[in-house]
Coordinates of C-alpha atoms in Angstrom, one line a residue:
M1 CA 56.7 95.6 90.2
L2 CA 54.7 96.9 93.2
K3 CA 54.0 100.6 92.8
P4 CA 55.8 103.0 95.2
D5 CA 52.4 104.2 96.4
H6 CA 50.7 100.8 96.5
G7 CA 48.2 100.8 99.4
L8 CA 48.3 104.6 99.9
D9 CA 45.7 105.3 97.2
E10 CA 42.9 103.6 99.0
F11 CA 44.0 105.0 102.3
S12 CA 44.1 108.5 100.9
K13 CA 40.7 108.3 99.5
S14 CA 39.5 107.0 102.8
L15 CA 40.4 110.3 104.5
M16 CA 37.2 111.8 103.2
S17 CA 35.0 109.1 104.7
L18 CA 36.8 109.4 108.0
N19 CA 36.2 113.2 108.1
I20 CA 40.0 113.8 108.2
V21 CA 39.2 116.1 105.4
G22 CA 36.3 118.2 106.6
K23 CA 33.1 118.9 104.8
D24 CA 32.0 122.5 103.9
D25 CA 28.6 122.3 105.6
E26 CA 29.0 123.8 109.1
K27 CA 28.8 127.2 110.5
D28 CA 31.0 129.9 109.0
N29 CA 32.5 130.9 112.4
D30 CA 33.8 127.3 112.7
L31 CA 36.0 128.0 109.7
E32 CA 38.2 130.2 111.8
D33 CA 38.9 127.6 114.3
L34 CA 42.4 126.9 113.0
E35 CA 43.5 130.4 114.0
M36 CA 41.7 130.3 117.4
Q37 CA 42.3 126.7 118.5
T38 CA 43.4 126.4 122.2
V39 CA 43.6 122.6 122.7
R40 CA 46.7 120.9 124.1
Y41 CA 48.5 121.2 120.8
K42 CA 48.1 124.4 118.8
P43 CA 49.0 124.3 115.1
E44 CA 50.9 126.9 113.2
G45 CA 49.0 129.9 111.7
I46 CA 47.0 129.2 108.6
D47 CA 48.8 131.8 106.6
K48 CA 52.1 130.0 107.2
L49 CA 50.6 126.7 106.1
C50 CA 49.3 128.4 103.0
R51 CA 52.9 129.4 102.1
T52 CA 54.4 126.0 102.9
T53 CA 51.8 123.8 101.3
K54 CA 49.9 123.8 98.0
F55 CA 46.5 124.2 99.7
T56 CA 44.3 127.2 99.9
K57 CA 43.2 128.8 103.2
K58 CA 39.7 127.4 102.8
E59 CA 41.0 123.9 102.1
L60 CA 43.3 124.0 105.2
Q61 CA 40.4 125.2 107.3
L62 CA 38.2 122.3 106.1
M63 CA 41.0 119.8 106.6
Y64 CA 41.7 121.1 110.1
R65 CA 38.0 120.8 111.1
G66 CA 38.0 117.2 110.1
F67 CA 41.4 116.6 111.7
K68 CA 40.2 118.1 115.0
Q69 CA 37.0 116.0 115.0
E70 CA 39.0 112.8 114.6
C71 CA 42.0 113.9 116.8
P72 CA 40.7 116.4 119.4
S73 CA 44.2 116.6 121.0
G74 CA 45.7 117.8 117.7
L75 CA 48.0 114.9 117.5
V76 CA 47.9 111.4 116.0
N77 CA 49.9 108.7 117.6
E78 CA 51.1 105.5 115.8
E79 CA 48.5 103.3 117.3
T80 CA 45.6 105.5 116.2
F81 CA 47.2 105.7 112.7
K82 CA 47.3 102.0 112.5
E83 CA 43.7 101.6 113.6
I84 CA 42.6 104.0 110.9
Y85 CA 44.7 102.1 108.3
S86 CA 43.3 98.7 109.4
Q87 CA 39.7 99.8 108.7
F88 CA 40.5 100.0 105.0
F89 CA 42.6 96.8 104.7
P90 CA 40.7 94.3 106.9
Q91 CA 41.7 91.5 104.5
G92 CA 45.3 91.5 105.8
D93 CA 47.7 92.8 108.4
S94 CA 48.3 96.5 107.6
S95 CA 50.2 97.3 110.9
H96 CA 53.7 97.1 109.4
Y97 CA 53.0 99.1 106.3
A98 CA 51.1 101.7 108.4
H99 CA 54.2 101.9 110.7
F100 CA 56.4 102.9 107.7
V101 CA 53.9 105.4 106.4
F102 CA 53.5 106.9 109.9
N103 CA 57.2 107.4 110.1
S104 CA 57.2 109.2 106.7
F105 CA 54.6 111.7 108.0
D106 CA 56.2 112.0 111.4
T107 CA 59.0 114.2 110.1
D108 CA 60.5 115.1 113.5
H109 CA 60.3 111.5 114.7
N110 CA 58.7 112.3 118.0
G111 CA 56.0 109.6 117.9
S112 CA 53.1 111.7 116.8
I113 CA 51.8 113.4 113.7
T114 CA 50.8 117.1 114.0
F115 CA 48.3 118.8 111.7
E116 CA 51.3 120.5 110.0
E117 CA 53.0 117.2 109.3
F118 CA 49.8 115.7 108.1
V119 CA 49.0 118.5 105.6
M120 CA 52.7 118.8 104.4
G121 CA 52.6 115.1 103.5
L122 CA 49.2 115.3 101.9
S123 CA 50.3 118.3 100.0
V124 CA 53.2 116.4 98.4
L125 CA 51.0 113.4 97.6
S126 CA 48.0 115.3 96.2
R127 CA 49.5 118.4 94.8
G128 CA 53.2 117.7 94.4
T129 CA 55.1 117.2 91.1
L130 CA 56.1 113.7 89.9
N131 CA 59.5 114.3 91.4
D132 CA 58.0 115.3 94.8
K133 CA 56.0 112.1 94.9
L134 CA 58.9 109.9 93.8
N135 CA 61.1 111.5 96.5
W136 CA 58.5 110.8 99.1
A137 CA 58.3 107.1 97.9
F138 CA 62.1 106.9 98.0
N139 CA 62.1 108.1 101.6
L140 CA 59.5 105.5 102.5
Y141 CA 61.7 102.7 101.2
D142 CA 64.9 104.3 102.8
I143 CA 63.9 103.1 106.2
N144 CA 67.0 104.2 108.1
G145 CA 67.3 107.5 106.2
D146 CA 70.9 107.0 105.1
G147 CA 70.2 108.0 101.5
Y148 CA 70.2 104.4 100.1
I149 CA 67.7 101.6 99.7
T150 CA 69.1 98.2 100.5
R151 CA 67.6 94.8 99.6
E152 CA 66.6 94.4 103.2
E153 CA 64.8 97.7 103.3
M154 CA 63.0 97.0 100.0
L155 CA 62.0 93.6 101.3
S156 CA 60.6 95.1 104.5
I157 CA 58.3 97.4 102.6
I158 CA 57.2 94.9 100.0
Q159 CA 56.6 92.2 102.6
S160 CA 54.5 94.7 104.5
I161 CA 52.4 95.4 101.3
Y162 CA 51.9 91.7 100.7
D163 CA 50.8 91.3 104.3
M164 CA 48.4 94.2 104.1
M165 CA 46.8 93.2 100.8
G166 CA 46.3 89.6 102.1
K167 CA 44.2 87.4 99.8
Y168 CA 43.4 90.4 97.6
S169 CA 46.9 91.0 96.5
E170 CA 47.2 91.8 92.8
P171 CA 47.6 88.6 90.8
T172 CA 50.9 88.1 89.0
S173 CA 51.8 86.1 86.0
E174 CA 53.9 83.9 88.2
D175 CA 53.6 82.9 91.9
I176 CA 56.7 84.5 93.3
T177 CA 57.7 85.2 96.9
P178 CA 58.2 88.7 98.2
G179 CA 62.0 88.0 98.2
E180 CA 61.9 87.0 94.6
H181 CA 59.9 90.1 93.8
V182 CA 62.4 92.3 95.5
E183 CA 65.3 90.7 93.7
R184 CA 63.7 91.4 90.3
V185 CA 62.9 95.0 91.2
F186 CA 66.3 95.6 92.8
Q187 CA 68.2 94.2 89.8
K188 CA 66.3 96.7 87.7
M189 CA 66.9 99.7 89.9
D190 CA 70.5 99.1 91.0
L191 CA 71.9 100.4 87.8
N192 CA 75.6 100.3 88.8
K193 CA 75.3 97.0 90.6
D194 CA 76.8 98.2 93.8
G195 CA 74.2 96.6 96.1
V196 CA 72.2 99.7 97.0
V197 CA 69.7 101.9 95.2
T198 CA 70.5 105.7 95.2
I199 CA 67.9 108.4 94.8
D200 CA 69.1 109.1 91.3
E201 CA 68.8 105.4 90.4
F202 CA 65.3 105.2 91.9
L203 CA 64.1 108.3 90.1
D204 CA 65.5 107.2 86.8
S205 CA 64.0 103.7 87.1
C206 CA 60.6 105.0 88.1
R207 CA 60.5 107.7 85.4
S208 CA 61.2 105.1 82.8
D209 CA 58.3 102.9 84.0
E210 CA 55.0 104.3 82.6
T211 CA 53.0 102.3 85.1
I212 CA 54.7 103.9 88.0
T213 CA 54.5 107.4 86.7
K214 CA 50.8 107.0 86.0
S215 CA 50.2 105.5 89.5
M216 CA 51.8 108.6 91.2
H217 CA 48.7 110.7 90.0
V218 CA 46.2 108.7 92.1
F219 CA 46.4 111.3 94.8
D220 CA 45.6 114.3 92.7
T221 CA 41.8 114.1 93.3
I222 CA 41.8 113.5 97.0
L223 CA 40.4 116.9 97.8

């Protein structure tokens, strides 16, 4: 079974090398930039972000410095997000998977990711509980946001992962297609056999799979 966070671990680690997460080696007065920023998009106050995320003030200041360097406008559109993703998965086509991840971060669905949306998502992935991370993964698979995962939605995500990993996809004991892979996973998760996977079924199935629960901790050392 492909892990719910498959592909995101490498991307998350790459944030450091892209300077999305800033380095603590610049002038002290630059650390206050988050509270004084006057570019086209102005983020929320740092104190509010301290309350709504699991990051400290210093961590948020460092992250904003890196975010500002990569995205001077204060916003990340989908094309930029896809370009960043493609740098770390050159062996395949990451555009479809990046599209799904972008939508999960773009919580107001206006076509761009703000600094707040970025750190809220990163807070869940790097500091959240197992339930927080599994809920995030469920929402990634629940493409239309109706509270259920269908076979078609699961196939869209898993196919995008196969495409992204390309020739470096993890070897399996059998050479199966994405559709066959989805069918096996879906049969395991659809506990009441009603043709959809609910959040409770998803959580129960993932919690009972030690490989998945361990994989959800890959983000804990991003910062």
